[in-house]
mmCIF file of C-alpha atoms in Angstrom:
data_model
loop_
_atom_site.group_PDB
_atom_site.id
_atom_site.type_symbol
_atom_site.label_atom_id
_atom_site.label_comp_id
_atom_site.label_asym_id
_atom_site.label_seq_id
_atom_site.Cartn_x
_atom_site.Cartn_y
_atom_site.Cartn_z
ATOM 1 C CA MET A 1 3.579 -16.939 -18.695
ATOM 2 C CA GLU A 2 3.306 -18.815 -15.408
ATOM 3 C CA HIS A 3 7.068 -18.704 -14.896
ATOM 4 C CA LEU A 4 7.124 -15.001 -15.757
ATOM 5 C CA LYS A 5 4.558 -14.214 -13.046
ATOM 6 C CA VAL A 6 6.439 -16.206 -10.424
ATOM 7 C CA ASN A 7 9.711 -14.490 -11.268
ATOM 8 C CA ASN A 8 8.120 -11.027 -11.096
ATOM 9 C CA LYS A 9 6.644 -11.854 -7.707
ATOM 10 C CA ILE A 10 9.967 -13.164 -6.390
ATOM 11 C CA SER A 11 11.818 -10.093 -7.695
ATOM 12 C CA ALA A 12 9.458 -7.668 -5.935
ATOM 13 C CA GLU A 13 9.766 -9.567 -2.664
ATOM 14 C CA LEU A 14 13.530 -9.780 -3.087
ATOM 15 C CA ILE A 15 13.757 -5.989 -3.390
ATOM 16 C CA TYR A 16 11.787 -5.511 -0.177
ATOM 17 C CA ARG A 17 13.751 -8.141 1.723
ATOM 18 C CA SER A 18 17.121 -6.807 0.549
ATOM 19 C CA THR A 19 16.189 -3.246 1.528
ATOM 20 C CA ASP A 20 14.946 -4.340 4.965
ATOM 21 C CA THR A 21 18.100 -6.372 5.616
ATOM 22 C CA LEU A 22 20.390 -3.488 4.665
ATOM 23 C CA ILE A 23 18.484 -1.091 6.931
ATOM 24 C CA ILE A 24 18.266 -3.419 9.953
ATOM 25 C CA LEU A 25 21.897 -4.491 9.747
ATOM 26 C CA GLY A 26 23.328 -1.174 8.564
ATOM 27 C CA ILE A 27 21.745 0.989 11.270
ATOM 28 C CA LEU A 28 22.959 -1.353 14.009
ATOM 29 C CA LEU A 29 26.527 -1.418 12.707
ATOM 30 C CA LEU A 30 26.615 2.359 12.229
ATOM 31 C CA ALA A 31 25.284 2.943 15.750
ATOM 32 C CA SER A 32 27.860 0.509 17.185
ATOM 33 C CA LEU A 33 30.731 2.656 15.847
ATOM 34 C CA HIS A 34 30.127 5.292 18.520
ATOM 35 C CA SER A 35 32.196 3.251 20.986
ATOM 36 C CA SER A 36 35.190 0.992 20.517
ATOM 37 C CA THR A 37 34.689 -0.792 23.833
ATOM 38 C CA TYR A 38 32.116 -3.206 22.406
ATOM 39 C CA ASN A 39 32.775 -6.145 20.089
ATOM 40 C CA ILE A 40 31.368 -5.422 16.641
ATOM 41 C CA GLN A 41 31.062 -9.153 15.943
ATOM 42 C CA GLY A 42 28.330 -9.362 18.552
ATOM 43 C CA TYR A 43 26.401 -6.590 16.818
ATOM 44 C CA LEU A 44 26.878 -8.337 13.480
ATOM 45 C CA ILE A 45 25.409 -11.555 14.900
ATOM 46 C CA ILE A 46 22.293 -9.953 16.377
ATOM 47 C CA GLY A 47 21.914 -7.814 13.238
ATOM 48 C CA LEU A 48 21.844 -10.886 11.014
ATOM 49 C CA ALA A 49 19.531 -12.649 13.483
ATOM 50 C CA ALA A 50 17.191 -9.646 13.458
ATOM 51 C CA SER A 51 17.125 -9.605 9.651
ATOM 52 C CA LEU A 52 16.227 -13.295 9.478
ATOM 53 C CA LEU A 53 13.657 -13.039 12.270
ATOM 54 C CA PHE A 54 12.096 -9.903 10.739
ATOM 55 C CA GLY A 55 11.668 -11.725 7.437
ATOM 56 C CA LEU A 56 10.171 -14.765 9.171
ATOM 57 C CA ILE A 57 7.666 -12.734 11.198
ATOM 58 C CA GLY A 58 6.924 -10.708 8.080
ATOM 59 C CA ARG A 59 5.504 -13.854 6.523
ATOM 60 C CA PHE A 60 2.780 -13.862 9.171
ATOM 61 C CA THR A 61 2.158 -10.090 9.165
ATOM 62 C CA ASP A 62 1.990 -9.979 5.332
ATOM 63 C CA ILE A 63 4.526 -7.193 4.855
ATOM 64 C CA TYR A 64 5.882 -8.884 1.719
ATOM 65 C CA THR A 65 2.582 -9.443 -0.055
ATOM 66 C CA SER A 66 1.266 -7.150 -2.773
ATOM 67 C CA TRP A 67 0.391 -3.691 -1.442
ATOM 68 C CA SER A 68 -1.874 -2.814 -4.362
ATOM 69 C CA GLY A 69 -5.135 -1.385 -3.059
ATOM 70 C CA ARG A 70 -3.951 -1.420 0.577
ATOM 71 C CA PRO A 71 -3.739 1.899 2.494
ATOM 72 C CA PHE A 72 -0.144 2.705 3.407
ATOM 73 C CA PHE A 73 -0.424 4.517 6.753
ATOM 74 C CA ARG A 74 -3.443 2.611 8.084
ATOM 75 C CA ASP A 75 -2.201 -0.819 7.011
ATOM 76 C CA GLU A 76 1.387 -1.300 5.908
ATOM 77 C CA VAL A 77 2.952 1.116 8.422
ATOM 78 C CA ILE A 78 1.202 -0.616 11.324
ATOM 79 C CA ARG A 79 2.300 -4.024 10.047
ATOM 80 C CA LEU A 80 5.919 -2.843 9.746
ATOM 81 C CA ILE A 81 5.961 -1.374 13.255
ATOM 82 C CA VAL A 82 4.410 -4.492 14.805
ATOM 83 C CA THR A 83 6.829 -6.766 12.953
ATOM 84 C CA TRP A 84 9.833 -4.740 14.073
ATOM 85 C CA LEU A 85 8.698 -4.490 17.709
ATOM 86 C CA VAL A 86 8.134 -8.235 17.946
ATOM 87 C CA THR A 87 11.561 -8.843 16.380
ATOM 88 C CA PHE A 88 13.349 -6.422 18.700
ATOM 89 C CA LEU A 89 11.636 -7.574 21.902
ATOM 90 C CA PHE A 90 12.312 -11.222 21.077
ATOM 91 C CA LEU A 91 16.025 -10.505 20.538
ATOM 92 C CA ILE A 92 16.242 -8.505 23.787
ATOM 93 C CA PHE A 93 14.610 -11.404 25.604
ATOM 94 C CA ILE A 94 17.179 -13.815 24.155
ATOM 95 C CA ILE A 95 20.029 -11.465 25.081
ATOM 96 C CA PHE A 96 18.884 -11.377 28.721
ATOM 97 C CA VAL A 97 18.270 -15.123 28.847
ATOM 98 C CA VAL A 98 21.818 -15.946 27.681
ATOM 99 C CA LYS A 99 23.166 -13.189 29.995
ATOM 100 C CA THR A 100 25.051 -11.243 27.316
ATOM 101 C CA SER A 101 23.366 -7.865 27.834
ATOM 102 C CA GLU A 102 26.633 -6.366 29.098
ATOM 103 C CA ASP A 103 28.161 -6.924 25.665
ATOM 104 C CA TYR A 104 25.855 -4.367 24.046
ATOM 105 C CA SER A 105 25.544 -0.625 24.524
ATOM 106 C CA ARG A 106 22.141 0.599 25.682
ATOM 107 C CA PHE A 107 22.581 3.689 23.525
ATOM 108 C CA VAL A 108 23.132 1.524 20.439
ATOM 109 C CA LEU A 109 20.120 -0.704 21.140
ATOM 110 C CA ILE A 110 17.772 2.207 21.881
ATOM 111 C CA SER A 111 18.925 4.046 18.756
ATOM 112 C CA TRP A 112 18.418 0.858 16.758
ATOM 113 C CA LEU A 113 14.902 0.464 18.197
ATOM 114 C CA PHE A 114 13.680 3.900 17.127
ATOM 115 C CA VAL A 115 15.681 4.689 13.974
ATOM 116 C CA THR A 116 15.090 1.358 12.209
ATOM 117 C CA PRO A 117 11.260 1.571 11.881
ATOM 118 C CA VAL A 118 11.542 5.171 10.637
ATOM 119 C CA LEU A 119 13.884 4.097 7.850
ATOM 120 C CA LEU A 120 11.851 0.972 7.082
ATOM 121 C CA ILE A 121 8.715 3.075 6.647
ATOM 122 C CA SER A 122 10.570 5.708 4.607
ATOM 123 C CA SER A 123 12.058 3.109 2.265
ATOM 124 C CA ARG A 124 8.686 1.425 1.741
ATOM 125 C CA TYR A 125 7.078 4.781 1.013
ATOM 126 C CA ALA A 126 9.799 5.623 -1.512
ATOM 127 C CA LEU A 127 9.378 2.237 -3.201
ATOM 128 C CA ARG A 128 5.615 2.790 -3.304
ATOM 129 C CA ILE A 129 6.081 6.136 -5.049
ATOM 130 C CA LEU A 130 8.481 4.568 -7.558
ATOM 131 C CA GLN A 131 6.189 1.631 -8.308
ATOM 132 C CA ALA A 132 3.130 3.898 -8.540
ATOM 133 C CA SER A 133 4.970 6.082 -11.061
ATOM 134 C CA LEU A 134 5.817 3.030 -13.143
ATOM 135 C CA LYS A 135 2.229 1.816 -12.985
ATOM 136 C CA ARG A 136 0.847 5.193 -14.107
ATOM 137 C CA ILE A 137 2.857 4.963 -17.318
ATOM 138 C CA GLY A 138 1.718 1.389 -17.908
ATOM 139 C CA LEU A 139 4.717 -0.528 -16.531
ATOM 140 C CA ASN A 140 4.476 -3.392 -14.036
ATOM 141 C CA ASN A 141 0.655 -3.432 -14.129
ATOM 142 C CA HIS A 142 -1.605 -6.407 -13.409
ATOM 143 C CA SER A 143 -4.264 -7.313 -15.960
ATOM 144 C CA ILE A 144 -7.503 -8.459 -14.334
ATOM 145 C CA ALA A 145 -10.840 -9.741 -15.561
ATOM 146 C CA ILE A 146 -14.167 -9.629 -13.741
ATOM 147 C CA ALA A 147 -16.653 -12.483 -14.040
ATOM 148 C CA GLY A 148 -20.191 -11.248 -13.517
ATOM 149 C CA ILE A 149 -21.877 -8.066 -14.757
ATOM 150 C CA THR A 150 -23.374 -7.339 -11.342
ATOM 151 C CA LYS A 151 -23.635 -4.393 -8.975
ATOM 152 C CA GLN A 152 -20.596 -5.326 -6.914
ATOM 153 C CA GLY A 153 -18.582 -6.172 -10.037
ATOM 154 C CA LEU A 154 -19.262 -2.793 -11.661
ATOM 155 C CA HIS A 155 -18.603 -0.969 -8.382
ATOM 156 C CA PHE A 156 -15.259 -2.748 -8.037
ATOM 157 C CA ALA A 157 -14.321 -1.797 -11.599
ATOM 158 C CA GLN A 158 -15.170 1.861 -10.976
ATOM 159 C CA MET A 159 -13.039 1.921 -7.819
ATOM 160 C CA ILE A 160 -10.117 0.346 -9.680
ATOM 161 C CA ASP A 161 -10.400 2.959 -12.435
ATOM 162 C CA SER A 162 -10.333 5.735 -9.821
ATOM 163 C CA GLN A 163 -7.026 4.425 -8.394
ATOM 164 C CA PRO A 164 -4.579 4.099 -11.322
ATOM 165 C CA HIS A 165 -1.646 3.992 -8.903
ATOM 166 C CA ALA A 166 -2.873 0.593 -7.656
ATOM 167 C CA GLY A 167 -1.509 -0.959 -10.857
ATOM 168 C CA PHE A 168 -4.594 -2.848 -12.074
ATOM 169 C CA GLN A 169 -5.814 -2.754 -15.667
ATOM 170 C CA ILE A 170 -9.302 -4.149 -16.295
ATOM 171 C CA ALA A 171 -9.322 -6.315 -19.414
ATOM 172 C CA GLY A 172 -13.104 -6.673 -19.382
ATOM 173 C CA PHE A 173 -16.078 -8.613 -18.061
ATOM 174 C CA TYR A 174 -17.198 -12.206 -18.472
ATOM 175 C CA HIS A 175 -20.937 -12.836 -18.570
ATOM 176 C CA LEU A 176 -22.085 -15.526 -16.133
ATOM 177 C CA GLU A 177 -25.196 -17.624 -16.500
ATOM 178 C CA ASP A 178 -28.264 -15.694 -15.322
ATOM 179 C CA ASP A 179 -26.504 -12.563 -14.027
ATOM 180 C CA GLY A 180 -29.856 -11.459 -12.647
ATOM 181 C CA PRO A 181 -31.330 -8.121 -13.649
ATOM 182 C CA GLU A 182 -29.590 -6.927 -16.795
ATOM 183 C CA LEU A 183 -27.112 -4.168 -15.972
ATOM 184 C CA GLU A 184 -25.675 -1.909 -18.597
ATOM 185 C CA LEU A 185 -21.969 -2.476 -19.144
ATOM 186 C CA PRO A 186 -20.115 0.804 -19.828
ATOM 187 C CA ARG A 187 -18.699 0.964 -23.337
ATOM 188 C CA HIS A 188 -15.073 1.220 -22.244
ATOM 189 C CA TYR A 189 -15.290 -2.285 -20.718
ATOM 190 C CA ALA A 190 -14.930 -5.201 -23.127
ATOM 191 C CA ARG A 191 -17.164 -8.271 -23.117
ATOM 192 C CA LEU A 192 -14.779 -11.215 -22.927
ATOM 193 C CA GLY A 193 -17.247 -14.077 -23.263
ATOM 194 C CA ASP A 194 -19.154 -16.469 -21.044
ATOM 195 C CA ALA A 195 -18.206 -18.662 -18.074
ATOM 196 C CA ASN A 196 -16.570 -21.287 -20.298
ATOM 197 C CA ALA A 197 -14.304 -18.660 -21.846
ATOM 198 C CA MET A 198 -13.427 -17.444 -18.346
ATOM 199 C CA LYS A 199 -12.478 -20.949 -17.206
ATOM 200 C CA GLU A 200 -10.281 -21.440 -20.257
ATOM 201 C CA ALA A 201 -8.547 -18.099 -19.641
ATOM 202 C CA ALA A 202 -7.928 -19.109 -16.028
ATOM 203 C CA ARG A 203 -6.321 -22.390 -17.108
ATOM 204 C CA THR A 204 -4.046 -20.742 -19.697
ATOM 205 C CA GLY A 205 -3.078 -17.816 -17.471
ATOM 206 C CA GLU A 206 -4.336 -15.187 -19.894
ATOM 207 C CA TRP A 207 -4.925 -12.697 -17.058
ATOM 208 C CA ASP A 208 -2.935 -12.014 -13.907
ATOM 209 C CA GLN A 209 -6.049 -12.257 -11.728
ATOM 210 C CA ILE A 210 -9.736 -13.090 -12.166
ATOM 211 C CA TYR A 211 -12.390 -11.675 -9.842
ATOM 212 C CA LEU A 212 -15.674 -13.523 -9.426
ATOM 213 C CA ALA A 213 -18.618 -11.189 -8.848
ATOM 214 C CA PRO A 214 -21.725 -13.409 -8.767
ATOM 215 C CA SER A 215 -25.085 -12.085 -7.626
ATOM 216 C CA SER A 216 -26.778 -13.335 -4.475
ATOM 217 C CA GLU A 217 -29.049 -15.560 -6.613
ATOM 218 C CA GLN A 218 -26.047 -17.407 -8.055
ATOM 219 C CA SER A 219 -24.833 -19.254 -4.958
ATOM 220 C CA LEU A 220 -24.939 -22.665 -6.664
ATOM 221 C CA LEU A 221 -23.093 -21.286 -9.692
ATOM 222 C CA SER A 222 -20.475 -19.717 -7.419
ATOM 223 C CA LYS A 223 -19.823 -23.014 -5.668
ATOM 224 C CA ARG A 224 -19.516 -24.822 -8.999
ATOM 225 C CA LEU A 225 -17.161 -22.235 -10.477
ATOM 226 C CA ILE A 226 -14.920 -22.215 -7.407
ATOM 227 C CA ASN A 227 -14.604 -26.006 -7.582
ATOM 228 C CA GLU A 228 -13.901 -25.986 -11.325
ATOM 229 C CA LEU A 229 -11.258 -23.257 -11.015
ATOM 230 C CA ALA A 230 -9.347 -25.016 -8.235
ATOM 231 C CA ASP A 231 -6.725 -26.466 -10.615
ATOM 232 C CA THR A 232 -6.052 -23.303 -12.636
ATOM 233 C CA ILE A 233 -2.819 -21.292 -12.605
ATOM 234 C CA THR A 234 -4.546 -17.908 -12.312
ATOM 235 C CA PRO A 235 -5.231 -16.384 -8.871
ATOM 236 C CA ILE A 236 -9.009 -16.330 -8.292
ATOM 237 C CA ARG A 237 -10.649 -13.715 -6.074
ATOM 238 C CA LEU A 238 -14.269 -13.359 -4.923
ATOM 239 C CA ILE A 239 -16.131 -10.040 -4.625
ATOM 240 C CA PRO A 240 -18.864 -10.776 -2.043
ATOM 241 C CA ASP A 241 -22.444 -9.646 -2.480
ATOM 242 C CA ASP A 242 -24.282 -7.758 0.268
ATOM 243 C CA PHE A 243 -25.418 -10.901 2.091
ATOM 244 C CA THR A 244 -21.968 -12.514 2.054
ATOM 245 C CA ASN A 245 -20.399 -9.232 3.133
ATOM 246 C CA THR A 246 -22.729 -9.174 6.144
ATOM 247 C CA LEU A 247 -21.652 -12.690 7.101
ATOM 248 C CA LEU A 248 -17.983 -11.719 6.820
ATOM 249 C CA HIS A 249 -18.512 -9.070 9.503
ATOM 250 C CA SER A 250 -20.195 -11.515 11.897
ATOM 251 C CA ARG A 251 -18.393 -12.939 14.902
ATOM 252 C CA TYR A 252 -17.230 -16.553 14.759
ATOM 253 C CA MET A 253 -17.703 -19.059 17.565
ATOM 254 C CA GLU A 254 -17.915 -22.818 18.120
ATOM 255 C CA ILE A 255 -20.591 -24.759 19.985
ATOM 256 C CA ALA A 256 -20.269 -28.537 20.368
ATOM 257 C CA GLU A 257 -17.411 -28.534 17.802
ATOM 258 C CA THR A 258 -19.728 -26.858 15.282
ATOM 259 C CA PRO A 259 -18.783 -23.516 13.651
ATOM 260 C CA ILE A 260 -21.355 -20.803 14.367
ATOM 261 C CA LEU A 261 -21.683 -17.225 13.078
ATOM 262 C CA ARG A 262 -23.143 -14.716 15.538
ATOM 263 C CA ILE A 263 -25.198 -12.508 13.233
ATOM 264 C CA TYR A 264 -27.396 -10.785 15.865
ATOM 265 C CA ASP A 265 -27.066 -10.759 19.651
ATOM 266 C CA ALA A 266 -29.801 -10.226 22.198
ATOM 267 C CA PRO A 267 -30.016 -6.730 23.738
ATOM 268 C CA LEU A 268 -28.425 -6.137 27.134
ATOM 269 C CA SER A 269 -30.288 -7.573 30.091
ATOM 270 C CA ALA A 270 -30.931 -5.430 33.189
ATOM 271 C CA GLN A 271 -28.030 -7.050 35.062
ATOM 272 C CA ARG A 272 -25.573 -6.650 32.172
ATOM 273 C CA ALA A 273 -26.696 -3.059 31.576
ATOM 274 C CA PHE A 274 -26.047 -2.268 35.269
ATOM 275 C CA VAL A 275 -22.552 -3.799 35.119
ATOM 276 C CA LYS A 276 -21.776 -1.923 31.921
ATOM 277 C CA ARG A 277 -22.936 1.332 33.507
ATOM 278 C CA LEU A 278 -20.561 0.745 36.431
ATOM 279 C CA GLU A 279 -17.721 0.063 33.999
ATOM 280 C CA ASP A 280 -18.457 3.280 32.102
ATOM 281 C CA LEU A 281 -18.501 5.326 35.310
ATOM 282 C CA PHE A 282 -15.265 3.766 36.568
ATOM 283 C CA LEU A 283 -13.419 4.294 33.280
ATOM 284 C CA GLY A 284 -14.768 7.838 32.972
ATOM 285 C CA MET A 285 -13.586 8.741 36.480
ATOM 286 C CA LEU A 286 -10.195 7.134 35.854
ATOM 287 C CA ILE A 287 -9.684 9.050 32.601
ATOM 288 C CA LEU A 288 -10.833 12.280 34.243
ATOM 289 C CA LEU A 289 -8.348 11.720 37.052
ATOM 290 C CA LEU A 290 -5.498 11.125 34.610
ATOM 291 C CA VAL A 291 -6.180 14.242 32.527
ATOM 292 C CA SER A 292 -7.057 16.511 35.466
ATOM 293 C CA PRO A 293 -3.495 17.933 35.793
ATOM 294 C CA LEU A 294 -3.556 18.934 32.127
ATOM 295 C CA MET A 295 -7.037 20.457 32.453
ATOM 296 C CA LEU A 296 -5.981 22.413 35.529
ATOM 297 C CA GLY A 297 -2.963 23.726 33.644
ATOM 298 C CA ILE A 298 -5.129 24.867 30.730
ATOM 299 C CA ALA A 299 -7.612 26.545 33.096
ATOM 300 C CA LEU A 300 -4.778 28.371 34.883
ATOM 301 C CA ALA A 301 -3.262 29.530 31.583
ATOM 302 C CA ILE A 302 -6.630 30.889 30.399
ATOM 303 C CA LYS A 303 -7.239 32.658 33.705
ATOM 304 C CA LEU A 304 -3.811 34.322 33.706
ATOM 305 C CA SER A 305 -3.958 35.384 30.050
ATOM 306 C CA SER A 306 -7.517 36.746 29.800
ATOM 307 C CA ARG A 307 -10.306 38.252 31.841
ATOM 308 C CA GLY A 308 -13.571 36.602 32.631
ATOM 309 C CA ARG A 309 -14.446 32.978 33.189
ATOM 310 C CA PHE A 310 -12.170 30.195 31.990
ATOM 311 C CA CYS A 311 -15.063 27.753 31.632
ATOM 312 C CA LEU A 312 -18.359 28.082 29.748
ATOM 313 C CA SER A 313 -21.545 26.056 30.199
ATOM 314 C CA ARG A 314 -23.581 25.109 27.128
ATOM 315 C CA ALA A 315 -26.737 23.122 26.367
ATOM 316 C CA ALA A 316 -27.126 20.509 23.650
ATOM 317 C CA THR A 317 -29.950 18.351 22.290
ATOM 318 C CA VAL A 318 -29.389 14.660 21.646
ATOM 319 C CA TYR A 319 -31.478 11.708 20.438
ATOM 320 C CA ALA A 320 -35.235 11.745 21.260
ATOM 321 C CA GLY A 321 -35.145 15.434 22.193
ATOM 322 C CA LYS A 322 -33.265 14.932 25.454
ATOM 323 C CA ARG A 323 -31.136 17.895 26.527
ATOM 324 C CA PHE A 324 -28.037 18.006 28.669
ATOM 325 C CA ARG A 325 -25.509 20.611 29.748
ATOM 326 C CA TYR A 326 -21.769 20.406 29.301
ATOM 327 C CA SER A 327 -18.790 22.654 30.033
ATOM 328 C CA ASN A 328 -15.820 23.584 27.891
ATOM 329 C CA PHE A 329 -12.880 25.933 28.112
ATOM 330 C CA ALA A 330 -13.481 29.525 27.029
ATOM 331 C CA PRO A 331 -11.952 30.366 23.634
#
């Protein structure tokens, strides 16, 4: 089973990498055909270099990891665009350093810059739709088990059930020692056993993934389980409780080579509040200056197309009953 999981993972990554390589290299070669005055071998070299560099940078931007549960437009699209821009800018820098920019058409490079990310995003979206369709009919799904009948564990299970396209199938729940207040486990979830049964399943690879969902009172048990599961072949995930989730959103810093979490900061002092006020006024005036031509154009269009005032003044109430007046364009 372990070899089967590794092969499936490699195959999925291989599909993504092959598609990306064909798009990056193919678009460049097709664009280079517009003129016969440039050497196609040069385009082939930078196309292959871009494909290799894109795959290398993609390791750091996580574009080849599992997309299950990740938003496409707010996550994967941004990662793809950033990866491609870094790849392209690095290659352009190398081209200028070695003084070979005259060997490449600006039209080809600009077309390559803009067309490639569009096709990369389109191909990923098409592959997502295909994989989601397969997962809805029960193919290529991941079986997962949740250890801990707790609030965050049940919430996670409900969210997974509401997203069948994510490709996760919940096998059931393991009961941990002293799960805290007894929570009712819905009937459609199976009880798989206790912590010992969970550890045995993790060692044999019975499930594709196991999610630990201990309560906040089980910190010692969590530490012990994480240590005991270190040598298993099953990927182990942790669903944080409310306290741990708060710590995850804290800012990290170091003082005297000691890691520190900044949970709460002191309120602004009078001096810092004054500086911040100046910054707000400066940025506000700068933004107003930049958009003033557009606002003048809108005001002129309203004045020429309708009678009456182009600007209306209104009053609004904000926090603590304070009122202020603001202006907006007439509808």
